[in-house]
XYZ file of C-alpha atoms in Angstrom:
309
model
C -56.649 63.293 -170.880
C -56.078 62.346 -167.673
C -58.481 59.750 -165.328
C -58.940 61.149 -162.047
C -58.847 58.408 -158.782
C -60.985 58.836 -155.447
C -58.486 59.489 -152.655
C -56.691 56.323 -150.776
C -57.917 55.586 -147.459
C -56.456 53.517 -144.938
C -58.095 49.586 -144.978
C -60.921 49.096 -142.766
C -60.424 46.321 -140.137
C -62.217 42.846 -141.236
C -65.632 43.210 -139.994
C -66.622 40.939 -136.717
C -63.020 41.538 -135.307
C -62.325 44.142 -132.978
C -58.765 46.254 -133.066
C -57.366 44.957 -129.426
C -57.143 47.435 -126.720
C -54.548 49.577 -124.928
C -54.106 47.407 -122.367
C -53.828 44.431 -123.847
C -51.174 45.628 -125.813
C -49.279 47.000 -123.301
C -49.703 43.356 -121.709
C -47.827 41.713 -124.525
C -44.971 44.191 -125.039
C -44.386 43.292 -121.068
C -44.676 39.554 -121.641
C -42.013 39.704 -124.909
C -40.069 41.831 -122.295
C -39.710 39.273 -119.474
C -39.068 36.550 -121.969
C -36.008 38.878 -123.359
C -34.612 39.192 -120.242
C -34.874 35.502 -119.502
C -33.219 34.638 -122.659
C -30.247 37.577 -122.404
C -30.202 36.262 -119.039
C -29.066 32.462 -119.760
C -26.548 34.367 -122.317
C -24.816 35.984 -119.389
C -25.088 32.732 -117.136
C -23.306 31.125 -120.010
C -20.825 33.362 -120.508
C -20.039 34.047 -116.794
C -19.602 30.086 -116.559
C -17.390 30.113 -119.660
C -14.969 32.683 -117.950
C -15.216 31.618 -114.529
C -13.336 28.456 -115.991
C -10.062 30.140 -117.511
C -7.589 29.961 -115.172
C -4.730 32.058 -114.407
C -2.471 33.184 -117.174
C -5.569 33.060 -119.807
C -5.455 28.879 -120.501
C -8.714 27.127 -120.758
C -9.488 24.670 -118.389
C -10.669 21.052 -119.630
C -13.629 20.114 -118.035
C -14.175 17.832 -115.382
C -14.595 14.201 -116.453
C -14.426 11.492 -113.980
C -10.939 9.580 -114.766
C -10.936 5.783 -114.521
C -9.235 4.225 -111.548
C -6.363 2.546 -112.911
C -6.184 -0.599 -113.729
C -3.812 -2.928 -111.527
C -2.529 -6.461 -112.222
C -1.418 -9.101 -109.779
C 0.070 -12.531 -111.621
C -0.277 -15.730 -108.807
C 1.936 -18.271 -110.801
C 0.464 -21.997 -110.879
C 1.521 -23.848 -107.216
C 1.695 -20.665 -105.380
C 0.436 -21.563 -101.618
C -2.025 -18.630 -99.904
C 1.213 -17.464 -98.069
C 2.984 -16.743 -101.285
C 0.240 -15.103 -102.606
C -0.212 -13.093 -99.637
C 3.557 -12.249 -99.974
C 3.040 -10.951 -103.647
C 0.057 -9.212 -102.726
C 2.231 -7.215 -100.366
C 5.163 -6.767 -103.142
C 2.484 -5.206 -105.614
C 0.861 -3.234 -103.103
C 4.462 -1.565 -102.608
C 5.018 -1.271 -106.114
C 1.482 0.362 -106.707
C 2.659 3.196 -104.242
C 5.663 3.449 -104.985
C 5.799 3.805 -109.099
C 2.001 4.476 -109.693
C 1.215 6.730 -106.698
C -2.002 4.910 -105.725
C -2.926 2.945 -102.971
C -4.631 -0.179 -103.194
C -7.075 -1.318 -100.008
C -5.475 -5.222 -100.785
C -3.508 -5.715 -98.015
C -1.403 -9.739 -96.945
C -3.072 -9.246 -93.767
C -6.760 -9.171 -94.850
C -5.666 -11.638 -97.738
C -4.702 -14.356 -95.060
C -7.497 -13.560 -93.082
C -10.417 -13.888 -95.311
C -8.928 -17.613 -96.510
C -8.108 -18.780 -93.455
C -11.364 -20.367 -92.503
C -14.491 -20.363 -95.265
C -17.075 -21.814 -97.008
C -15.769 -23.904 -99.999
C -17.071 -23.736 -103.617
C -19.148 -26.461 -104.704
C -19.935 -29.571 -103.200
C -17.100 -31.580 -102.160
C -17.814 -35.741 -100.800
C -16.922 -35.175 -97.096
C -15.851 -32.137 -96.458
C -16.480 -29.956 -93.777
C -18.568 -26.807 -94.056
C -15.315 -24.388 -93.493
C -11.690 -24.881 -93.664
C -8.711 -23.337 -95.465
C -9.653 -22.064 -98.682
C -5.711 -23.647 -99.932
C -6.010 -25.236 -103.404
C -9.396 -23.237 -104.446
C -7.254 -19.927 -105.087
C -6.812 -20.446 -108.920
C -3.933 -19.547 -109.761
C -3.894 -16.534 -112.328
C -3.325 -13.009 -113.905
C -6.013 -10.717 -112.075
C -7.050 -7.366 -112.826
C -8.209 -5.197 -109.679
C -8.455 -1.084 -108.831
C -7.389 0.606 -105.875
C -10.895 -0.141 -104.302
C -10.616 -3.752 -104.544
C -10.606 -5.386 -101.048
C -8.923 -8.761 -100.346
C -12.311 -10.263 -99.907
C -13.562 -9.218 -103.639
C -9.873 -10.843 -104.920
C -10.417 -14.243 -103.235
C -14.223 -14.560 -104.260
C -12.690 -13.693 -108.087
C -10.089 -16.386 -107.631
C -13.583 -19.012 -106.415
C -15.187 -18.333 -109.321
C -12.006 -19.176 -111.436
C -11.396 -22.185 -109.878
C -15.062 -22.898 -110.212
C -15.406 -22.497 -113.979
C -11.725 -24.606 -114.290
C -12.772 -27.490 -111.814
C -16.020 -28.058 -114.238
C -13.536 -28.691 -117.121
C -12.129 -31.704 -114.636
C -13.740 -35.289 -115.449
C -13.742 -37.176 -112.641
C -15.018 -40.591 -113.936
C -11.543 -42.341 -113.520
C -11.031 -40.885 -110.187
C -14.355 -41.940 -108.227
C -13.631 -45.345 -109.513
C -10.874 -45.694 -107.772
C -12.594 -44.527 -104.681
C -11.004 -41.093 -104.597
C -13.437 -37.957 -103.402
C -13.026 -34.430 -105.405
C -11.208 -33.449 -102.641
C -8.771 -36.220 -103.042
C -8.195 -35.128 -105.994
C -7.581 -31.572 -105.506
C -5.386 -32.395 -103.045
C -3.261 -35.207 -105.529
C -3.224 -32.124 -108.012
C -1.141 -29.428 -105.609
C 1.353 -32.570 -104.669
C 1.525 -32.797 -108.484
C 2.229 -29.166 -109.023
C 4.761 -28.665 -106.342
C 6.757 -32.042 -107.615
C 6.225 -31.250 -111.616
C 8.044 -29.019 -113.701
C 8.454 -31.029 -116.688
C 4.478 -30.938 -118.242
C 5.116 -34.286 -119.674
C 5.565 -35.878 -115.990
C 2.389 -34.709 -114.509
C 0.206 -37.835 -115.699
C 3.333 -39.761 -114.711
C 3.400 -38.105 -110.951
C -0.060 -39.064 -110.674
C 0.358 -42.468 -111.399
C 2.748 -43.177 -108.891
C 0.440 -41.636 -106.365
C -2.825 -43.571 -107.939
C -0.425 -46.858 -107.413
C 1.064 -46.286 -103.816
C -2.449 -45.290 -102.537
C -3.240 -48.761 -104.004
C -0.885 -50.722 -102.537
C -1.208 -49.200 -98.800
C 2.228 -47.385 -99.227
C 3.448 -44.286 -97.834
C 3.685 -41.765 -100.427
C 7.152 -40.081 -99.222
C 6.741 -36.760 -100.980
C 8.771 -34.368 -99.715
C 7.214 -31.332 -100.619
C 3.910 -32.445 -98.156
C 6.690 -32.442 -95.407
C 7.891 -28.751 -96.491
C 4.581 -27.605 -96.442
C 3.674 -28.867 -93.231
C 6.448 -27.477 -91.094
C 7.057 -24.651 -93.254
C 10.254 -25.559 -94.789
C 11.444 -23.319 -97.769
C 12.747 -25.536 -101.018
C 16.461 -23.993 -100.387
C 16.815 -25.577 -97.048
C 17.139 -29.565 -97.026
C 15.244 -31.676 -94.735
C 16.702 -32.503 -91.387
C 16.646 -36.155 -90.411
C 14.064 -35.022 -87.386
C 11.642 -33.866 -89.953
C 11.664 -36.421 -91.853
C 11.372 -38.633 -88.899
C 8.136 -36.124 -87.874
C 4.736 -36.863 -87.076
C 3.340 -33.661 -88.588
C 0.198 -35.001 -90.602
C 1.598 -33.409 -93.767
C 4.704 -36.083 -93.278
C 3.596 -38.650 -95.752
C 7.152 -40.309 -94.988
C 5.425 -41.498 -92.075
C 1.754 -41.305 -92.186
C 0.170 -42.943 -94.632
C -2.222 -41.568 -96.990
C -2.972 -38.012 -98.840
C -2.082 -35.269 -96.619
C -4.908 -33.519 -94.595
C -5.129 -30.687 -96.850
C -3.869 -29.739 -100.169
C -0.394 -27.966 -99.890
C -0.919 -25.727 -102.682
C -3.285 -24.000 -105.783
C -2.797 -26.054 -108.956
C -3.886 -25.255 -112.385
C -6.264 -26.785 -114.317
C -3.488 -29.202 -115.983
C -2.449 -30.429 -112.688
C -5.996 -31.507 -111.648
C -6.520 -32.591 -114.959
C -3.775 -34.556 -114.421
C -4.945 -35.833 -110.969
C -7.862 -37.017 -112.257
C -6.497 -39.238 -115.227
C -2.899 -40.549 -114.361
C -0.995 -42.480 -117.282
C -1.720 -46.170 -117.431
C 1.844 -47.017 -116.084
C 2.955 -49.230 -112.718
C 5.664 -47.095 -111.516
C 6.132 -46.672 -107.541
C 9.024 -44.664 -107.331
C 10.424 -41.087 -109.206
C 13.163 -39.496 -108.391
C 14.476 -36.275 -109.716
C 17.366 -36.142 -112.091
C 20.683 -33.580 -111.946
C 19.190 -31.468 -114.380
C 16.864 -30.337 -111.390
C 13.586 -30.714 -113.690
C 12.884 -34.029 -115.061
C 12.407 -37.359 -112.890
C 13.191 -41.168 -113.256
C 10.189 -43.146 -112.675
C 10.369 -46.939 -112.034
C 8.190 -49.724 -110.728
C 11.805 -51.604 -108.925
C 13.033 -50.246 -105.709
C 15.770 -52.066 -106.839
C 16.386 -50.264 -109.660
C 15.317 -46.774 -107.563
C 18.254 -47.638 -105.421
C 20.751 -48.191 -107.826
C 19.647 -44.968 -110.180
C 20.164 -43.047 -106.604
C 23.299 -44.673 -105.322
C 24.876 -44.040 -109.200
C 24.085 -40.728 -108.957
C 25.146 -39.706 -105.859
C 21.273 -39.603 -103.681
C 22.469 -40.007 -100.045
């Protein structure tokens, strides 16, 4: 026997809600229309991008990144003078154009300028406001891009010599009635004379004991710096005989200014000499060490033995 079922009709709506209207429905089909577009849209802004950056031939291009200037190093050896660094500021300018095809603003002429006449670092006992920024250019390995001017160099090499001059005590030094300056100045004499580390302290003492006595200091090197005199060529009689202010043959004292930029050994060294009495050095045939005595006799006799006119 077989049950027989009332037809199916169709559910009835829940009661309190009303079906929504023509209208309205043709209102949201145009709404999910416009945000289709939009979104096939950004698809074809996408792809158009894509292909507008294959080049010719069908090879992918690499995006754009912004490349790194490159980095550039100048090396200002210990007892290098402004000039000379100048001068190798202009040979590694030549050899940044040259072999890496870039050319840096740093140029010997704006170099010179900007430490010709300046404020100093720190406080030095007597100085003047400005002068010659020679011995404050610490003497180093810099890194610099092609954008770095001369003036951003020289203010990098002021805060090296800054951080190295706070490593120098100068206890001994002021108790001898020597200024900072004094002292910076003793350490470029001692870097242009020394080559031996050893002799540094040594060099220092000698100065330390003629500034003492009320001698002359007769170092050569304040002479060559003074009148411009390269090492190669020997002093002439007449500049020896000169009275430039750098001749400390024949004005006494420490030369006006220092003659070079020393490392921090140097004015370490300025600022403690050995406890010795020595007077005189001389240097010795091998070209790098000295002889240092407290006899001008026995000066005299190591010269005349070894041929010193």
């Amino acid at each position: 026997m077989v049950e027989q079922r009332a037809p199916l009709s169709p559910p009835r709506p829940p009661a309190g809600r009303a079906r929504p209207s023509r209208s309205r429905i043709v209102a949201r089909r145009a709404i999910a229309l416009v945000l289709l577009a939009a979104g096939l849209g950004a698809l074809v802004w996408v792809a158009a991008f894509t292909v507008g950056r294959i080049r010719d031939g069908g090879e992918k291009a690499t995006p754009t990144v912004p490349v790194a200037p490159p980095a550039l190093k100048i090396i200002f050896p210990e007892g290098f003078t402004r000039a000379q660094m100048a001068e190798r500021i202009r040979a590694v300018d030549g050899i940044a154009r040259q072999r890496r095809k870039v050319n840096p603003r740093l140029s010997a002429r704006a170099y010179l300028k900007a430490t010709a006449s300046s404020k100093i670092p720190g406080k030095f006992a007597g100085d003047r406001e400005r002068r010659t920024l020679e011995g404050f250019l610490f003497p180093a390995t810099y890194e610099f891009e092609p954008t770095t001017t001369s003036r951003q160099l020289v203010n990098r090499q002021l805060e090296s010599f800054q951080r190295n001059w706070a490593k120098v005590d100068l206890g001994y030094a002021k108790s001898k009635h020597l200024t900072p300056y004094d002292v910076l100045i003793i350490g470029s004499m001692i870097e242009k004379e020394v080559i031996a580390p050893e002799e540094r302290a040594l060099v220092a003492a000698v100065i330390y004991n003629r500034l003492h006595e009320g001698m002359a200091l007769q170092i050569d090197a304040t002479t060559r710096y003074g009148l411009d005199i390269p090492p190669t060529e020997s002093l002439t009689n007449s500049q020896l005989n000169s009275l430039n202010p750098y001749n400390t043959r024949k004005v006494a004292g420490l030369p006006p200014t220092p003659i070079a930029n020393p490392g921090l050994s140097s004015m370490q060294a300025a600022a403690h000499p050995a406890k010795v009495n020595y007077l005189f050095f001389v240097r010795k045939r091998d070209k790098i060490h000295h002889f240092f005595t407290a006899s001008e006799q026995e000066f005299n006799n190591y010269k005349n033995a070894h041929g010193y006119g």
